XYZ file of C-alpha atoms in Angstrom:
594
model
C 0.161 0.063 -0.362
C 2.906 1.980 0.762
C 4.715 1.765 -2.302
C 1.218 2.106 -3.989
C 0.759 5.168 -2.211
C 4.182 6.799 -3.269
C 3.656 5.913 -6.741
C 0.491 7.809 -6.875
C 2.157 10.428 -5.354
C 4.942 10.986 -7.876
C 2.278 10.650 -11.044
C 0.529 13.641 -9.399
C 3.845 15.300 -8.765
C 4.175 14.640 -12.791
C 1.160 15.956 -13.973
C 1.994 18.742 -11.859
C 5.235 19.625 -13.554
C 3.808 18.861 -16.684
C 0.584 21.308 -16.179
C 3.157 24.069 -14.934
C 5.090 23.479 -17.671
C 2.282 23.312 -20.607
C 0.772 26.817 -18.685
C 4.416 28.440 -19.106
C 4.718 27.105 -22.732
C 1.502 28.995 -23.211
C 1.852 31.996 -22.011
C 5.311 31.731 -23.414
C 3.736 31.528 -26.808
C 1.121 33.880 -26.394
C 1.010 37.316 -28.018
C -0.667 39.456 -25.212
C 1.910 41.564 -24.663
C 2.974 41.643 -28.136
C 6.345 40.797 -29.727
C 9.908 41.881 -29.339
C 10.765 44.575 -31.882
C 12.888 43.481 -34.956
C 11.482 39.967 -33.851
C 7.817 38.766 -34.962
C 8.726 35.070 -33.436
C 9.034 35.978 -30.487
C 6.416 37.042 -28.244
C 7.100 38.820 -25.301
C 6.224 37.226 -21.739
C 6.381 38.388 -18.064
C 6.999 34.687 -17.059
C 10.746 34.221 -16.218
C 11.600 31.298 -18.109
C 14.920 29.487 -18.732
C 15.241 26.735 -20.401
C 17.913 24.248 -21.496
C 16.322 21.646 -24.266
C 15.468 21.925 -27.464
C 12.350 20.130 -27.335
C 11.120 21.645 -23.386
C 12.721 19.260 -20.840
C 12.609 16.105 -23.341
C 15.720 15.092 -25.211
C 16.170 14.626 -29.147
C 13.874 11.136 -30.033
C 16.044 8.834 -32.022
C 14.896 8.270 -35.457
C 14.519 4.015 -36.257
C 12.880 1.871 -38.506
C 14.316 -1.907 -37.601
C 14.881 -2.863 -34.323
C 18.378 -5.236 -33.002
C 16.606 -8.251 -34.621
C 15.824 -6.558 -37.947
C 11.894 -6.535 -37.754
C 10.479 -3.022 -39.043
C 9.028 -1.175 -35.850
C 5.261 -0.788 -35.533
C 4.455 2.372 -37.143
C 7.396 3.131 -38.821
C 7.670 3.434 -42.686
C 9.946 1.434 -44.497
C 11.637 3.775 -47.543
C 11.177 2.632 -50.961
C 14.328 0.295 -52.084
C 13.869 -2.107 -54.390
C 15.604 -5.561 -54.576
C 18.739 -4.792 -56.227
C 19.689 -1.519 -54.206
C 18.411 -2.859 -50.797
C 21.044 -6.304 -51.750
C 23.710 -3.737 -53.104
C 23.427 -1.650 -49.777
C 23.879 -4.781 -47.971
C 27.174 -6.196 -50.278
C 28.693 -3.026 -49.747
C 28.460 -2.991 -46.099
C 30.088 -6.603 -46.033
C 32.763 -5.379 -48.109
C 33.868 -3.090 -45.782
C 35.254 -5.196 -42.644
C 36.503 -7.601 -45.346
C 38.911 -4.352 -46.977
C 39.426 -3.187 -43.321
C 40.710 -6.708 -42.355
C 43.337 -7.184 -44.685
C 44.608 -3.626 -44.794
C 44.669 -3.271 -41.336
C 46.667 -6.356 -40.668
C 49.272 -4.947 -43.937
C 49.691 -2.230 -41.538
C 50.888 -4.316 -38.471
C 53.133 -6.512 -41.346
C 54.677 -2.866 -42.474
C 53.643 -3.091 -45.685
C 51.771 -0.002 -45.361
C 52.091 3.084 -42.740
C 48.647 3.680 -41.217
C 44.709 2.457 -41.640
C 41.111 3.639 -40.045
C 38.983 1.007 -40.005
C 34.745 1.379 -39.987
C 34.474 -1.569 -37.899
C 30.515 -0.769 -36.301
C 29.565 2.260 -38.938
C 29.172 0.680 -42.086
C 25.315 1.426 -42.198
C 25.746 4.770 -41.211
C 28.381 5.224 -44.232
C 26.393 3.322 -46.725
C 23.112 3.861 -45.923
C 23.657 7.496 -46.355
C 26.066 6.841 -49.593
C 22.908 5.084 -51.588
C 20.113 7.934 -50.359
C 22.732 10.419 -52.542
C 22.559 11.133 -55.891
C 25.943 10.281 -58.045
C 26.932 13.737 -58.670
C 26.742 15.052 -54.729
C 29.860 16.383 -53.604
C 31.087 14.646 -50.906
C 33.742 16.019 -48.263
C 34.708 12.774 -45.981
C 36.464 13.035 -42.903
C 38.543 9.512 -42.741
C 36.085 6.608 -42.655
C 33.989 6.898 -45.688
C 35.563 4.379 -47.842
C 32.252 2.961 -48.085
C 30.925 5.825 -49.836
C 33.460 5.356 -53.122
C 33.475 1.701 -52.639
C 29.295 2.837 -53.116
C 30.130 4.890 -56.350
C 31.717 2.241 -58.214
C 35.387 3.094 -56.483
C 37.690 -0.224 -57.271
C 39.177 -2.333 -55.165
C 42.417 -1.772 -57.242
C 41.924 2.038 -56.387
C 42.037 1.813 -52.762
C 45.021 -0.481 -52.477
C 47.066 1.757 -54.674
C 46.119 4.590 -52.437
C 46.971 2.672 -49.116
C 50.333 1.796 -50.450
C 51.116 5.005 -52.702
C 52.385 3.092 -55.668
C 52.349 4.509 -59.925
C 48.267 3.748 -60.014
C 47.537 6.059 -57.105
C 46.014 8.762 -60.455
C 44.271 11.058 -57.323
C 46.615 11.295 -54.910
C 50.095 10.378 -56.873
C 52.016 8.513 -53.280
C 51.814 11.936 -51.500
C 48.955 11.622 -48.944
C 48.386 9.637 -46.005
C 46.791 5.703 -46.701
C 43.142 6.184 -46.621
C 43.088 9.832 -47.360
C 41.184 9.069 -50.610
C 40.057 11.177 -53.762
C 38.235 11.006 -56.937
C 37.456 14.386 -59.015
C 35.426 11.967 -60.863
C 33.159 10.461 -58.161
C 32.785 13.680 -56.799
C 34.270 12.994 -53.814
C 37.233 15.797 -52.592
C 40.586 14.916 -50.894
C 40.633 13.875 -47.278
C 42.115 16.180 -45.047
C 44.224 14.970 -42.299
C 43.423 17.965 -39.437
C 40.605 17.747 -38.066
C 37.287 19.682 -39.129
C 38.536 21.384 -41.962
C 36.030 19.864 -44.261
C 33.403 21.466 -42.353
C 33.793 25.145 -43.291
C 34.860 24.271 -46.644
C 31.453 22.436 -47.332
C 30.151 25.456 -46.850
C 31.749 26.817 -49.491
C 31.014 23.843 -52.025
C 27.261 24.504 -51.224
C 27.180 28.160 -51.691
C 29.078 27.299 -55.292
C 26.340 25.144 -56.051
C 23.462 27.927 -55.314
C 25.227 29.992 -58.013
C 25.842 27.219 -60.199
C 22.471 27.411 -63.042
C 23.978 24.245 -64.337
C 23.740 22.432 -61.003
C 21.342 24.720 -58.808
C 18.894 22.515 -57.708
C 20.159 19.246 -58.858
C 22.773 18.716 -56.689
C 24.069 19.412 -53.198
C 26.885 18.567 -51.399
C 27.511 16.323 -48.018
C 29.963 16.720 -44.932
C 31.083 14.051 -43.132
C 32.212 14.452 -39.675
C 33.315 12.847 -35.945
C 31.231 14.005 -32.957
C 35.206 14.899 -31.417
C 35.067 17.329 -34.716
C 32.109 19.377 -33.047
C 34.233 20.544 -31.007
C 36.661 21.890 -33.255
C 35.811 25.648 -33.798
C 35.812 24.902 -37.454
C 32.586 23.473 -37.025
C 30.965 26.560 -35.531
C 32.054 28.793 -38.392
C 31.133 26.320 -40.940
C 27.231 25.892 -39.510
C 27.673 29.715 -39.152
C 28.346 30.213 -42.779
C 26.275 27.325 -44.154
C 23.224 29.145 -42.220
C 23.723 32.352 -43.127
C 24.924 31.995 -47.013
C 22.929 29.319 -47.692
C 23.172 25.772 -50.208
C 22.306 22.438 -50.500
C 24.116 20.927 -48.007
C 23.455 17.822 -45.460
C 26.306 17.739 -42.530
C 26.292 14.176 -41.351
C 27.471 13.558 -37.871
C 29.027 10.159 -36.740
C 28.669 10.503 -33.473
C 30.398 6.905 -32.435
C 30.852 7.958 -28.714
C 34.484 8.625 -29.075
C 36.870 10.977 -30.246
C 39.864 9.111 -30.299
C 39.670 8.296 -26.331
C 37.585 10.495 -25.493
C 33.891 9.292 -24.638
C 31.549 11.429 -25.473
C 30.382 12.007 -21.511
C 32.925 13.795 -21.900
C 32.947 15.885 -24.586
C 29.893 18.173 -24.331
C 27.233 18.025 -21.794
C 24.174 19.396 -23.983
C 21.967 16.407 -25.927
C 24.454 15.462 -28.665
C 25.432 17.484 -31.540
C 21.484 17.819 -33.060
C 20.845 19.712 -30.160
C 23.056 22.789 -32.045
C 21.425 22.471 -35.256
C 18.572 24.737 -34.451
C 20.791 26.845 -32.535
C 22.338 27.831 -37.060
C 18.198 27.746 -37.891
C 19.197 24.437 -39.376
C 16.323 21.446 -39.629
C 17.879 18.972 -37.979
C 17.277 14.867 -37.167
C 18.978 12.432 -34.876
C 18.839 8.827 -36.799
C 19.666 5.045 -34.972
C 23.266 4.675 -37.210
C 23.219 1.295 -36.964
C 20.191 1.137 -39.432
C 20.605 1.049 -42.521
C 17.512 1.843 -43.804
C 16.560 4.663 -41.166
C 20.378 6.327 -42.293
C 19.168 5.963 -45.928
C 15.528 7.541 -45.212
C 16.401 10.352 -42.929
C 19.410 11.258 -45.772
C 16.891 11.062 -48.175
C 14.673 13.798 -46.904
C 17.728 15.341 -45.444
C 18.470 16.148 -49.529
C 14.901 16.815 -50.432
C 15.022 20.152 -47.686
C 19.089 20.630 -48.709
C 17.968 21.078 -52.401
C 14.453 22.321 -52.913
C 15.264 24.750 -49.686
C 18.963 25.582 -50.812
C 19.509 25.174 -46.946
C 22.043 23.310 -45.065
C 20.534 20.246 -42.816
C 22.052 18.567 -40.082
C 22.085 14.423 -38.981
C 23.373 13.032 -36.187
C 23.540 9.291 -36.797
C 23.999 7.303 -33.464
C 26.575 4.260 -33.744
C 29.454 3.066 -31.544
C 32.827 2.504 -33.240
C 34.212 -0.985 -32.733
C 37.527 -0.736 -34.333
C 40.382 1.004 -32.629
C 40.453 4.768 -33.829
C 43.241 3.996 -36.249
C 46.669 1.693 -36.315
C 47.727 4.277 -33.801
C 45.134 3.332 -31.215
C 44.877 0.556 -28.679
C 41.505 1.423 -27.299
C 41.757 -1.542 -25.028
C 43.361 1.159 -22.843
C 40.515 3.305 -22.223
C 37.519 0.849 -22.633
C 36.860 -2.911 -21.704
C 36.898 -5.515 -24.233
C 33.451 -6.914 -23.008
C 32.483 -3.693 -23.966
C 33.015 -3.640 -27.513
C 32.000 -7.464 -27.658
C 28.418 -6.567 -26.064
C 28.111 -4.386 -28.720
C 28.673 -6.482 -31.397
C 26.105 -8.669 -30.334
C 23.702 -6.394 -28.959
C 22.999 -3.999 -32.131
C 25.459 -4.870 -34.817
C 24.501 -3.293 -38.047
C 24.933 -6.423 -40.474
C 23.213 -8.744 -38.365
C 19.923 -6.548 -38.680
C 20.110 -5.408 -42.213
C 20.381 -8.970 -43.092
C 17.803 -10.572 -41.212
C 15.350 -7.814 -43.092
C 16.754 -9.069 -46.507
C 16.087 -12.386 -44.827
C 12.129 -11.916 -43.894
C 11.880 -10.509 -47.497
C 13.227 -13.306 -49.554
C 15.986 -10.942 -50.505
C 19.074 -12.896 -49.177
C 20.073 -16.510 -48.252
C 22.919 -18.492 -46.302
C 24.135 -19.321 -49.761
C 24.165 -15.692 -50.987
C 26.126 -14.841 -47.893
C 28.712 -17.517 -48.385
C 29.180 -16.988 -51.879
C 29.610 -13.070 -51.438
C 32.038 -13.486 -48.839
C 33.797 -15.959 -50.383
C 34.198 -13.747 -54.090
C 34.716 -9.995 -52.181
C 37.603 -12.098 -50.072
C 39.722 -13.336 -53.444
C 38.886 -10.059 -55.168
C 40.367 -7.971 -51.848
C 43.619 -10.630 -51.918
C 44.103 -10.432 -55.365
C 43.910 -6.478 -55.364
C 46.192 -6.369 -52.301
C 48.763 -8.742 -53.941
C 48.867 -6.637 -57.321
C 49.476 -3.428 -55.688
C 51.913 -4.145 -53.432
C 54.670 -5.377 -56.361
C 54.069 -1.719 -58.347
C 56.485 0.676 -57.728
C 56.092 4.281 -56.434
C 54.866 7.235 -58.646
C 57.734 8.529 -60.575
C 59.929 11.012 -58.237
C 59.525 13.590 -60.483
C 55.891 14.000 -59.612
C 57.293 15.228 -56.133
C 57.031 18.537 -57.695
C 53.757 18.478 -60.119
C 50.518 19.933 -59.761
C 50.771 22.835 -57.386
C 52.462 25.576 -59.396
C 51.081 25.694 -63.013
C 54.708 27.448 -63.897
C 57.704 25.671 -61.399
C 59.372 28.773 -58.752
C 62.827 29.073 -58.064
C 62.677 27.658 -55.002
C 61.213 24.505 -56.211
C 63.295 24.449 -59.886
C 66.783 24.295 -57.277
C 65.353 21.834 -55.131
C 64.109 19.771 -58.128
C 68.213 20.097 -59.519
C 69.638 19.426 -56.203
C 67.673 16.156 -56.074
C 68.983 15.591 -59.596
C 72.213 16.181 -58.473
C 72.583 13.915 -55.678
C 70.502 11.183 -57.303
C 73.255 10.893 -59.897
C 76.284 11.125 -56.714
C 74.806 8.931 -53.709
C 71.734 6.529 -55.853
C 74.148 4.093 -56.523
C 76.823 3.891 -54.441
C 75.074 4.634 -50.545
C 73.163 1.459 -49.814
C 70.408 3.128 -48.554
C 69.342 5.635 -51.475
C 70.162 2.738 -53.523
C 67.095 0.652 -51.802
C 64.998 3.284 -51.967
C 65.813 5.144 -55.101
C 64.900 1.340 -56.595
C 61.271 1.385 -55.087
C 60.310 4.348 -57.517
C 59.179 4.087 -60.982
C 61.866 4.173 -63.426
C 64.653 4.703 -60.380
C 64.518 8.450 -60.481
C 66.301 7.907 -63.751
C 63.568 9.878 -65.629
C 65.840 13.128 -64.133
C 68.504 14.058 -66.832
C 71.248 13.500 -65.844
C 70.616 11.827 -62.831
C 72.531 8.307 -63.172
C 75.850 10.872 -63.957
C 78.028 11.701 -61.544
C 79.506 15.653 -61.646
C 82.864 15.337 -63.032
C 84.745 17.263 -60.495
C 88.379 16.816 -60.653
C 90.444 16.239 -57.610
C 92.819 19.047 -58.380
C 89.651 21.341 -58.456
C 88.368 19.620 -55.132
C 92.229 20.477 -53.889
C 91.762 24.494 -55.239
C 88.177 24.517 -53.202
C 90.197 23.405 -49.935
C 92.893 25.573 -49.925
C 91.541 28.836 -47.828
C 89.923 26.559 -45.225
C 93.519 24.580 -45.307
C 95.591 27.633 -45.072
C 93.175 28.654 -41.725
C 93.124 25.510 -39.960
C 97.062 25.049 -40.277
C 97.628 28.454 -39.284
C 95.909 28.198 -36.389
C 97.077 27.031 -33.106
C 95.687 24.079 -31.477
C 94.836 26.488 -28.642
C 92.829 28.466 -30.800
C 90.089 25.973 -31.835
C 86.801 26.198 -29.621
C 85.609 24.075 -26.668
C 82.807 21.927 -28.720
C 79.642 20.962 -26.727
C 80.529 18.585 -24.308
C 77.559 15.905 -25.822
C 79.166 16.364 -29.200
C 79.538 12.652 -30.131
C 81.108 11.398 -33.633
C 79.001 8.649 -35.213
C 81.900 5.937 -33.705
C 80.548 7.495 -30.450
C 83.949 9.821 -29.702
C 84.389 12.589 -28.857
C 85.681 15.783 -30.883
C 88.510 15.922 -29.061
C 89.883 12.824 -30.341
C 88.927 14.968 -33.491
C 89.902 18.120 -33.811
C 89.135 18.585 -37.810
C 88.694 15.076 -38.297
C 91.929 13.464 -38.338
C 92.036 10.107 -39.223
C 88.644 9.453 -39.786
C 88.576 8.018 -43.509
C 85.456 5.305 -44.062
C 87.061 2.411 -44.686
C 85.232 2.130 -48.184
C 86.959 5.879 -48.925
C 83.500 6.740 -50.269
C 82.920 10.303 -48.712
C 83.696 11.670 -45.496
C 81.938 10.778 -41.725
C 79.122 13.358 -42.090
C 79.589 13.987 -38.152
C 82.897 14.449 -38.057
C 82.262 17.171 -41.090
C 80.080 19.237 -38.733
C 82.802 18.933 -35.998
C 85.121 20.308 -39.049
C 82.709 22.747 -39.858
C 82.298 24.149 -36.100
C 86.071 24.862 -35.958
C 86.300 26.382 -39.085
C 84.070 28.665 -38.337
C 84.918 29.906 -34.990
C 88.674 30.116 -35.972
C 87.910 31.989 -39.462
C 85.095 34.531 -37.961
C 83.272 33.342 -41.143
C 80.478 31.401 -42.692
C 82.104 27.977 -43.125
C 82.006 27.068 -46.368
C 84.897 24.090 -47.846
C 87.289 22.270 -44.607
C 88.232 19.149 -44.195
C 88.178 16.566 -46.944
C 91.634 17.555 -47.050
C 92.482 16.098 -43.752
C 90.829 13.359 -44.391
C 93.447 12.218 -47.114
C 91.062 14.361 -48.774
C 89.565 14.202 -52.234
C 87.101 11.254 -51.553
C 82.991 12.020 -51.377
C 82.301 15.415 -53.058
C 81.860 17.615 -50.027
C 84.577 20.103 -50.464
C 83.082 21.403 -53.787
C 79.643 21.048 -52.353
C 80.487 23.125 -49.226
C 82.788 25.606 -51.845
C 79.887 26.294 -53.725
C 77.123 26.422 -50.906
C 74.747 23.468 -52.000
C 74.806 21.869 -48.738
C 74.005 25.319 -47.097
C 75.456 26.273 -43.818
C 75.418 23.346 -40.645
C 76.333 25.879 -38.255
C 76.732 29.688 -37.959
C 77.036 32.493 -35.294
C 74.500 34.104 -33.988
C 76.911 36.687 -32.339
C 79.360 37.687 -34.937
C 82.421 36.797 -34.358
C 84.235 39.991 -35.267
C 82.518 41.269 -31.438
C 84.637 38.364 -30.019
C 88.142 39.836 -32.387
C 87.996 42.722 -30.338
C 88.089 41.532 -27.249
C 91.560 42.547 -25.557
C 92.546 38.910 -24.731
C 95.157 36.647 -26.005
C 94.460 34.458 -28.496
C 93.945 31.431 -26.023
C 91.123 33.529 -23.470
C 89.407 34.596 -26.838
C 88.669 31.211 -28.210
C 87.640 30.227 -24.637
C 84.936 33.185 -24.533
C 84.257 32.790 -28.190
C 82.874 29.079 -26.992
C 81.427 30.687 -24.052
C 79.724 33.392 -25.557
C 78.923 31.866 -28.996
C 75.244 30.467 -29.550
C 75.690 27.940 -32.072
C 72.569 27.047 -34.188
C 71.848 23.752 -35.872
C 70.158 24.595 -39.336
C 68.232 22.586 -41.625
C 70.768 19.151 -42.104
C 71.507 19.048 -45.986
C 69.937 16.352 -47.656
C 73.495 14.832 -48.438
C 73.098 13.812 -44.645
């Protein structure tokens, strides 16, 4: 009886609270006192009323069509999707984890440098892609490979981009893996910095709005995670899009984690969807693991965006089953059992497969055949991609400027020279050079070493040689205590690289060369350009003419002018000691020879 009484009392309080809220709302929306000047939609009220919810003390609902078992929820309206389209939707969803498993493991084997999976978010990615038109512009974050697969991006193209080989037509080996691009499929290049695509999408949508050929026909869609919504670019982008207009869908994949930061620690409001009305945007929250619900939500969002030439916000609630990337171990901040439970409780693949089976559009045999076919195709593309060379080295200098500026011309010429000099005789360079198309030989003269006679090298080194011979040992500066040669010995053992000729006599030990530069620069009081190849039995390696010409640039320079130290009225020994104490040695960019 007591429990029943408490329940009645609670119910009474709930009714009273609801009545108060209803009355407050009526008072707020009444125009008894008129409206705020300049804001006819905002009625004036005498009630002191604060609010902290878009729907007045209610959380934003989540749109869903299929339950966890793949059954249509009572009252739900299933979108129009024929048998072939529904099967394709599921087949592309199956393709993503198959690709992810192969490429994730290949990174662990050292075959590619990086990878990010879409485990657990396949329904959000592919469901939204299916609702778009082929010419709609896509600005992705980094888990949207499924959009490309839906649009016909070939497995060979995926592997080429991840390996950075010569078939990577879009990014030419310059981008990290999974940073896809395809102008033909209207897929803008992925950018590593977080959220940069959000304001860019506002610009794309504005361009579509102004283009007579595409106005009212195409829209843009911008994907991002709830973590990216914490960036300033999110608010800048939504602010621009809401004021300038243009057909745009902002699609937030709320997968619960911004790398290791859970959503509960990212924001205290009602998710990302609550921010949409603040920018005047039509907004919906959808079950991101329900492919049909995502398809229906994005289909309607696209209609509103195109017809109204405005931005619409979609928040897809999902769960990131995989690690953030190959650089992350998510089990350091969440329990492994939690992930396993999510796979069983809310699996996007299971839900759609069960729905297709209930319609008679999918069978166990289809499942087995599709998995086998996809696996064979993926492995074939993978094996082909890993055998191909990287793009031509000449591509390093292309596709940015119509005409190469002087600094890139200099860099290109320097690379040509260095390839000719060290490309064959130095093992690290020889090994790396072989990985590129044509092994770098597309450069004219790349296979020819510079013809510099030993006599010319001797002449080039004479000025510094004279300084080094004339200077007493006491005037040589005290080098930093932690300065060590490659062989681990201190500079005192090798003041100017005495006796340090490598066994193969092919070049000056680079660390000892730095010692020599340091000594010569301090003694001569000038920028060090030429030096110790002479003291190093010295006509090997080509270092003298390099330094003489300034090709390698200065390794060390004095911030404090040396002539200031020369004015000190001390003995030569004391002056050298003072120089060592007072001069600040700055390490510039090391030359590429090193």
